[in-house]
Amino acid sequence: MRALSIALAGAILASAPAAAQTVQEEARIHRLVGEVRAERLRADVEAMVGFGTRHTLSETDSDTRGVGAARRWVEREFQAIARDCGGCLDVVLPGQTVTALPRIPNPTEVVNVVAIQRGTTDPDRVIVITGHLDSRVTDVMNATDDAPGANDDASGVAALIEAARVLSRERFPATLVYAALTGEEQGLHGARILAEYARERGWRVMANLNNDMVGNIEGQSGVIDNTRIRVFAEGTRTLETQAEADSRRYNGGEVDSPSRNLARFIDGVADRYLTNFDVEMIYRTDRYGRGGDQVAFLRLGFPAVRITEGSENYDRQHQDLRSENGVVYGDTIDGVDFDYLAQATRLNVATMAAMARAPAPPTGVTIAGAVQPDTTLRWTAVPGASGYRVWWRSTTAPQWTHSRWAGDATELVLPGVIIDDFFFGVSSVSADGFESPVVFPGPAGAFIPAPPRPAN
């Protein structure tokens, strides 16, 4: 194992990824971001709204109405993108017949429409963008009335389709997956099916970017909020064991789950690649009393976040179409701002491209330094990394603030940096300067959880 002290770090700075290469590669992401088109997003939302209802329990035989027609439309869009990129997308339909009281009382096909853009050198490392195709009105069991679902969640599905159009023009080391899910409003069934599909195929899911309601800018109070988007991320990992919880409570990690460091990564992407569009990290899995498809990924141990608009209008969510006392209710297309939706889509495009070009996050990250004047971090090398960066911050700071370049060593000593006073992490860096999310030491921060230990 190669070790590096902070005193030696300056001597190897010349071996860090060259600035000229980094600028050139970043320009490629700027070009991808610039290819997102608001008019295409509008056309996609209009098409989905045009199916009347996309309720999970709605009819599937019609070509013009219901969730079946909507699914087939998404499949055609993905197939068209695949033709344009020379067959770079594999379109699959993971599904199950589900009966789940009370919201799916009878056997119902829950089918997702998924396009897979396979990575060139690390295809089992996967970044997934999701949105849910199904819609609803006030009564979650009403599968017949019009449920346009323009913002909830045609906006998210339009974002992932547009991301596929843009990102399919490039090739990436990691695999990108674009997934229009169903069954969300009836219990997150489509997301569960896709997460299980990923696990069964051995995908190392580094991120699920769940886009759910990313098109509205007018809040309930009338405030217009078109420069802010929220990223919800869980604190402690859903699959945390009792022993891991005991260690985390004592040594920290409550704010450094892989999902939290994924949120920090997304925040940094917005600052670097977008103009006048700010990510607000929310330290919660989701909003109070509510949920989204990212939860199903978290349940299988995959890092996942919910991306959602900065201000919500509850008159436009889960409502029958009607007017009462001068108030218009319902999730119709006039409640979607397509310039804002384009910004949300650009955030996803930049995040997926940056993550896919970066190496995988380091594994096996450990830390030592109890009753010592120095802190030492160690990690396991990952394929495609030309070097690693060690990060630290105050325990009350929201973002990483200090770093040292470690070169291609797998150990770094920080003389005079007291382990008790900071949180620490490690990121991997490619030769052209793309950097992974930061990994907090130990199980609390691992992007790939250790397999369960066999019972004694």
mmCIF file of N, CA and C in Angstrom, residues 2-63:
data_model
loop_
_atom_site.group_PDB
_atom_site.id
_atom_site.type_symbol
_atom_site.label_atom_id
_atom_site.label_comp_id
_atom_site.label_asym_id
_atom_site.label_seq_id
_atom_site.Cartn_x
_atom_site.Cartn_y
_atom_site.Cartn_z
ATOM 1 N N ARG A 2 0.660 2.153 -0.938
ATOM 2 C CA ARG A 2 1.438 3.385 -0.982
ATOM 3 C C ARG A 2 0.855 4.400 -0.036
ATOM 4 N N ALA A 3 1.722 5.094 0.714
ATOM 5 C CA ALA A 3 1.284 6.109 1.659
ATOM 6 C C ALA A 3 1.852 7.451 1.248
ATOM 7 N N LEU A 4 1.147 8.515 1.594
ATOM 8 C CA LEU A 4 1.578 9.862 1.255
ATOM 9 C C LEU A 4 1.261 10.777 2.415
ATOM 10 N N SER A 5 2.220 11.558 2.862
ATOM 11 C CA SER A 5 1.954 12.544 3.909
ATOM 12 C C SER A 5 1.633 13.868 3.268
ATOM 13 N N ILE A 6 0.996 14.736 4.033
ATOM 14 C CA ILE A 6 0.613 16.042 3.521
ATOM 15 C C ILE A 6 1.842 16.852 3.127
ATOM 16 N N ALA A 7 2.978 16.581 3.802
ATOM 17 C CA ALA A 7 4.210 17.301 3.485
ATOM 18 C C ALA A 7 4.710 16.988 2.086
ATOM 19 N N LEU A 8 4.394 15.766 1.607
ATOM 20 C CA LEU A 8 4.838 15.374 0.280
ATOM 21 C C LEU A 8 3.838 15.735 -0.808
ATOM 22 N N ALA A 9 2.622 16.126 -0.395
ATOM 23 C CA ALA A 9 1.567 16.345 -1.393
ATOM 24 C C ALA A 9 1.951 17.410 -2.396
ATOM 25 N N GLY A 10 2.580 18.499 -1.915
ATOM 26 C CA GLY A 10 2.939 19.577 -2.817
ATOM 27 C C GLY A 10 3.891 19.135 -3.899
ATOM 28 N N ALA A 11 4.731 18.149 -3.588
ATOM 29 C CA ALA A 11 5.716 17.697 -4.554
ATOM 30 C C ALA A 11 5.096 16.957 -5.722
ATOM 31 N N ILE A 12 3.859 16.471 -5.560
ATOM 32 C CA ILE A 12 3.249 15.704 -6.651
ATOM 33 C C ILE A 12 2.073 16.434 -7.286
ATOM 34 N N LEU A 13 1.897 17.710 -6.943
ATOM 35 C CA LEU A 13 0.766 18.430 -7.530
ATOM 36 C C LEU A 13 0.865 18.448 -9.048
ATOM 37 N N ALA A 14 2.078 18.404 -9.569
ATOM 38 C CA ALA A 14 2.228 18.423 -11.015
ATOM 39 C C ALA A 14 1.615 17.196 -11.671
ATOM 40 N N SER A 15 1.430 16.135 -10.886
ATOM 41 C CA SER A 15 0.850 14.926 -11.455
ATOM 42 C C SER A 15 -0.669 14.919 -11.402
ATOM 43 N N ALA A 16 -1.261 15.953 -10.797
ATOM 44 C CA ALA A 16 -2.716 16.064 -10.796
ATOM 45 C C ALA A 16 -3.205 16.267 -12.220
ATOM 46 N N PRO A 17 -4.472 15.937 -12.517
ATOM 47 C CA PRO A 17 -4.986 16.110 -13.871
ATOM 48 C C PRO A 17 -4.724 17.514 -14.398
ATOM 49 N N ALA A 18 -4.212 17.595 -15.613
ATOM 50 C CA ALA A 18 -3.814 18.875 -16.180
ATOM 51 C C ALA A 18 -5.003 19.800 -16.335
ATOM 52 N N ALA A 19 -4.795 21.074 -16.011
ATOM 53 C CA ALA A 19 -5.875 22.054 -16.077
ATOM 54 C C ALA A 19 -6.437 22.160 -17.478
ATOM 55 N N ALA A 20 -5.554 22.105 -18.498
ATOM 56 C CA ALA A 20 -6.028 22.228 -19.878
ATOM 57 C C ALA A 20 -6.956 21.083 -20.242
ATOM 58 N N GLN A 21 -6.606 19.873 -19.796
ATOM 59 C CA GLN A 21 -7.486 18.731 -20.055
ATOM 60 C C GLN A 21 -8.821 18.919 -19.364
ATOM 61 N N THR A 22 -8.793 19.370 -18.121
ATOM 62 C CA THR A 22 -10.025 19.550 -17.367
ATOM 63 C C THR A 22 -10.939 20.555 -18.053
ATOM 64 N N VAL A 23 -10.378 21.670 -18.502
ATOM 65 C CA VAL A 23 -11.181 22.687 -19.186
ATOM 66 C C VAL A 23 -11.785 22.109 -20.451
ATOM 67 N N GLN A 24 -10.995 21.356 -21.207
ATOM 68 C CA GLN A 24 -11.503 20.764 -22.444
ATOM 69 C C GLN A 24 -12.645 19.806 -22.169
ATOM 70 N N GLU A 25 -12.490 18.957 -21.144
ATOM 71 C CA GLU A 25 -13.531 17.990 -20.842
ATOM 72 C C GLU A 25 -14.778 18.674 -20.276
ATOM 73 N N GLU A 26 -14.584 19.680 -19.444
ATOM 74 C CA GLU A 26 -15.742 20.405 -18.913
ATOM 75 C C GLU A 26 -16.513 21.080 -20.037
ATOM 76 N N ALA A 27 -15.799 21.537 -21.060
ATOM 77 C CA ALA A 27 -16.480 22.165 -22.190
ATOM 78 C C ALA A 27 -17.430 21.188 -22.870
ATOM 79 N N ARG A 28 -17.077 19.906 -22.861
ATOM 80 C CA ARG A 28 -17.967 18.905 -23.456
ATOM 81 C C ARG A 28 -19.277 18.833 -22.686
ATOM 82 N N ILE A 29 -19.223 18.922 -21.373
ATOM 83 C CA ILE A 29 -20.461 18.889 -20.584
ATOM 84 C C ILE A 29 -21.249 20.169 -20.796
ATOM 85 N N HIS A 30 -20.565 21.297 -20.885
ATOM 86 C CA HIS A 30 -21.278 22.547 -21.192
ATOM 87 C C HIS A 30 -22.021 22.420 -22.520
ATOM 88 N N ARG A 31 -21.399 21.770 -23.500
ATOM 89 C CA ARG A 31 -22.081 21.594 -24.788
ATOM 90 C C ARG A 31 -23.309 20.706 -24.640
ATOM 91 N N LEU A 32 -23.194 19.634 -23.865
ATOM 92 C CA LEU A 32 -24.351 18.764 -23.649
ATOM 93 C C LEU A 32 -25.480 19.532 -22.968
ATOM 94 N N VAL A 33 -25.141 20.303 -21.945
ATOM 95 C CA VAL A 33 -26.151 21.103 -21.240
ATOM 96 C C VAL A 33 -26.844 22.052 -22.201
ATOM 97 N N GLY A 34 -26.078 22.616 -23.126
ATOM 98 C CA GLY A 34 -26.650 23.573 -24.075
ATOM 99 C C GLY A 34 -27.566 22.948 -25.107
ATOM 100 N N GLU A 35 -27.569 21.620 -25.203
ATOM 101 C CA GLU A 35 -28.407 20.955 -26.194
ATOM 102 C C GLU A 35 -29.819 20.648 -25.696
ATOM 103 N N VAL A 36 -30.101 20.879 -24.433
ATOM 104 C CA VAL A 36 -31.454 20.663 -23.896
ATOM 105 C C VAL A 36 -32.391 21.705 -24.484
ATOM 106 N N ARG A 37 -33.571 21.282 -24.918
ATOM 107 C CA ARG A 37 -34.519 22.177 -25.578
ATOM 108 C C ARG A 37 -35.865 22.183 -24.859
ATOM 109 N N ALA A 38 -36.292 23.379 -24.456
ATOM 110 C CA ALA A 38 -37.575 23.530 -23.772
ATOM 111 C C ALA A 38 -38.732 23.134 -24.671
ATOM 112 N N GLU A 39 -38.622 23.383 -25.973
ATOM 113 C CA GLU A 39 -39.733 23.069 -26.878
ATOM 114 C C GLU A 39 -39.942 21.566 -26.999
ATOM 115 N N ARG A 40 -38.875 20.784 -26.930
ATOM 116 C CA ARG A 40 -39.050 19.324 -26.953
ATOM 117 C C ARG A 40 -39.684 18.835 -25.657
ATOM 118 N N LEU A 41 -39.304 19.435 -24.552
ATOM 119 C CA LEU A 41 -39.911 19.076 -23.273
ATOM 120 C C LEU A 41 -41.408 19.375 -23.294
ATOM 121 N N ARG A 42 -41.787 20.509 -23.851
ATOM 122 C CA ARG A 42 -43.216 20.844 -23.959
ATOM 123 C C ARG A 42 -43.952 19.813 -24.804
ATOM 124 N N ALA A 43 -43.380 19.449 -25.937
ATOM 125 C CA ALA A 43 -44.044 18.480 -26.813
ATOM 126 C C ALA A 43 -44.221 17.144 -26.104
ATOM 127 N N ASP A 44 -43.239 16.737 -25.315
ATOM 128 C CA ASP A 44 -43.344 15.470 -24.588
ATOM 129 C C ASP A 44 -44.430 15.531 -23.522
ATOM 130 N N VAL A 45 -44.486 16.621 -22.764
ATOM 131 C CA VAL A 45 -45.519 16.742 -21.737
ATOM 132 C C VAL A 45 -46.895 16.790 -22.391
ATOM 133 N N GLU A 46 -47.023 17.522 -23.480
ATOM 134 C CA GLU A 46 -48.308 17.568 -24.189
ATOM 135 C C GLU A 46 -48.740 16.177 -24.635
ATOM 136 N N ALA A 47 -47.798 15.388 -25.125
ATOM 137 C CA ALA A 47 -48.135 14.027 -25.565
ATOM 138 C C ALA A 47 -48.630 13.186 -24.401
ATOM 139 N N MET A 48 -47.977 13.277 -23.254
ATOM 140 C CA MET A 48 -48.392 12.474 -22.097
ATOM 141 C C MET A 48 -49.738 12.933 -21.550
ATOM 142 N N VAL A 49 -49.949 14.231 -21.486
ATOM 143 C CA VAL A 49 -51.240 14.752 -21.034
ATOM 144 C C VAL A 49 -52.350 14.300 -21.977
ATOM 145 N N GLY A 50 -52.022 14.165 -23.249
ATOM 146 C CA GLY A 50 -53.012 13.789 -24.251
ATOM 147 C C GLY A 50 -53.587 12.390 -24.084
ATOM 148 N N PHE A 51 -53.003 11.572 -23.224
ATOM 149 C CA PHE A 51 -53.558 10.235 -22.992
ATOM 150 C C PHE A 51 -54.686 10.242 -21.963
ATOM 151 N N GLY A 52 -55.089 11.416 -21.516
ATOM 152 C CA GLY A 52 -56.256 11.547 -20.635
ATOM 153 C C GLY A 52 -55.934 11.185 -19.205
ATOM 154 N N THR A 53 -55.735 9.923 -18.951
ATOM 155 C CA THR A 53 -55.258 9.447 -17.650
ATOM 156 C C THR A 53 -54.143 8.432 -17.892
ATOM 157 N N ARG A 54 -53.195 8.416 -16.956
ATOM 158 C CA ARG A 54 -52.134 7.404 -17.005
ATOM 159 C C ARG A 54 -52.129 6.619 -15.690
ATOM 160 N N HIS A 55 -53.280 6.559 -15.077
ATOM 161 C CA HIS A 55 -53.415 5.837 -13.808
ATOM 162 C C HIS A 55 -52.956 4.389 -13.988
ATOM 163 N N THR A 56 -52.271 3.867 -12.982
ATOM 164 C CA THR A 56 -51.739 2.500 -13.056
ATOM 165 C C THR A 56 -52.829 1.477 -13.322
ATOM 166 N N LEU A 57 -54.057 1.728 -12.824
ATOM 167 C CA LEU A 57 -55.166 0.789 -13.005
ATOM 168 C C LEU A 57 -56.015 1.105 -14.230
ATOM 169 N N SER A 58 -55.586 2.092 -15.041
ATOM 170 C CA SER A 58 -56.372 2.451 -16.217
ATOM 171 C C SER A 58 -56.186 1.413 -17.317
ATOM 172 N N GLU A 59 -56.959 1.581 -18.379
ATOM 173 C CA GLU A 59 -56.958 0.575 -19.437
ATOM 174 C C GLU A 59 -55.600 0.519 -20.146
ATOM 175 N N THR A 60 -55.308 -0.623 -20.714
ATOM 176 C CA THR A 60 -54.025 -0.822 -21.389
ATOM 177 C C THR A 60 -54.167 -1.185 -22.860
ATOM 178 N N ASP A 61 -55.389 -1.444 -23.330
ATOM 179 C CA ASP A 61 -55.575 -1.882 -24.711
ATOM 180 C C ASP A 61 -55.696 -0.733 -25.704
ATOM 181 N N SER A 62 -56.204 0.412 -25.244
ATOM 182 C CA SER A 62 -56.409 1.542 -26.140
ATOM 183 C C SER A 62 -55.064 2.085 -26.630
ATOM 184 N N ASP A 63 -55.056 2.605 -27.847
ATOM 185 C CA ASP A 63 -53.859 3.268 -28.381
ATOM 186 C C ASP A 63 -53.857 4.761 -28.109
#
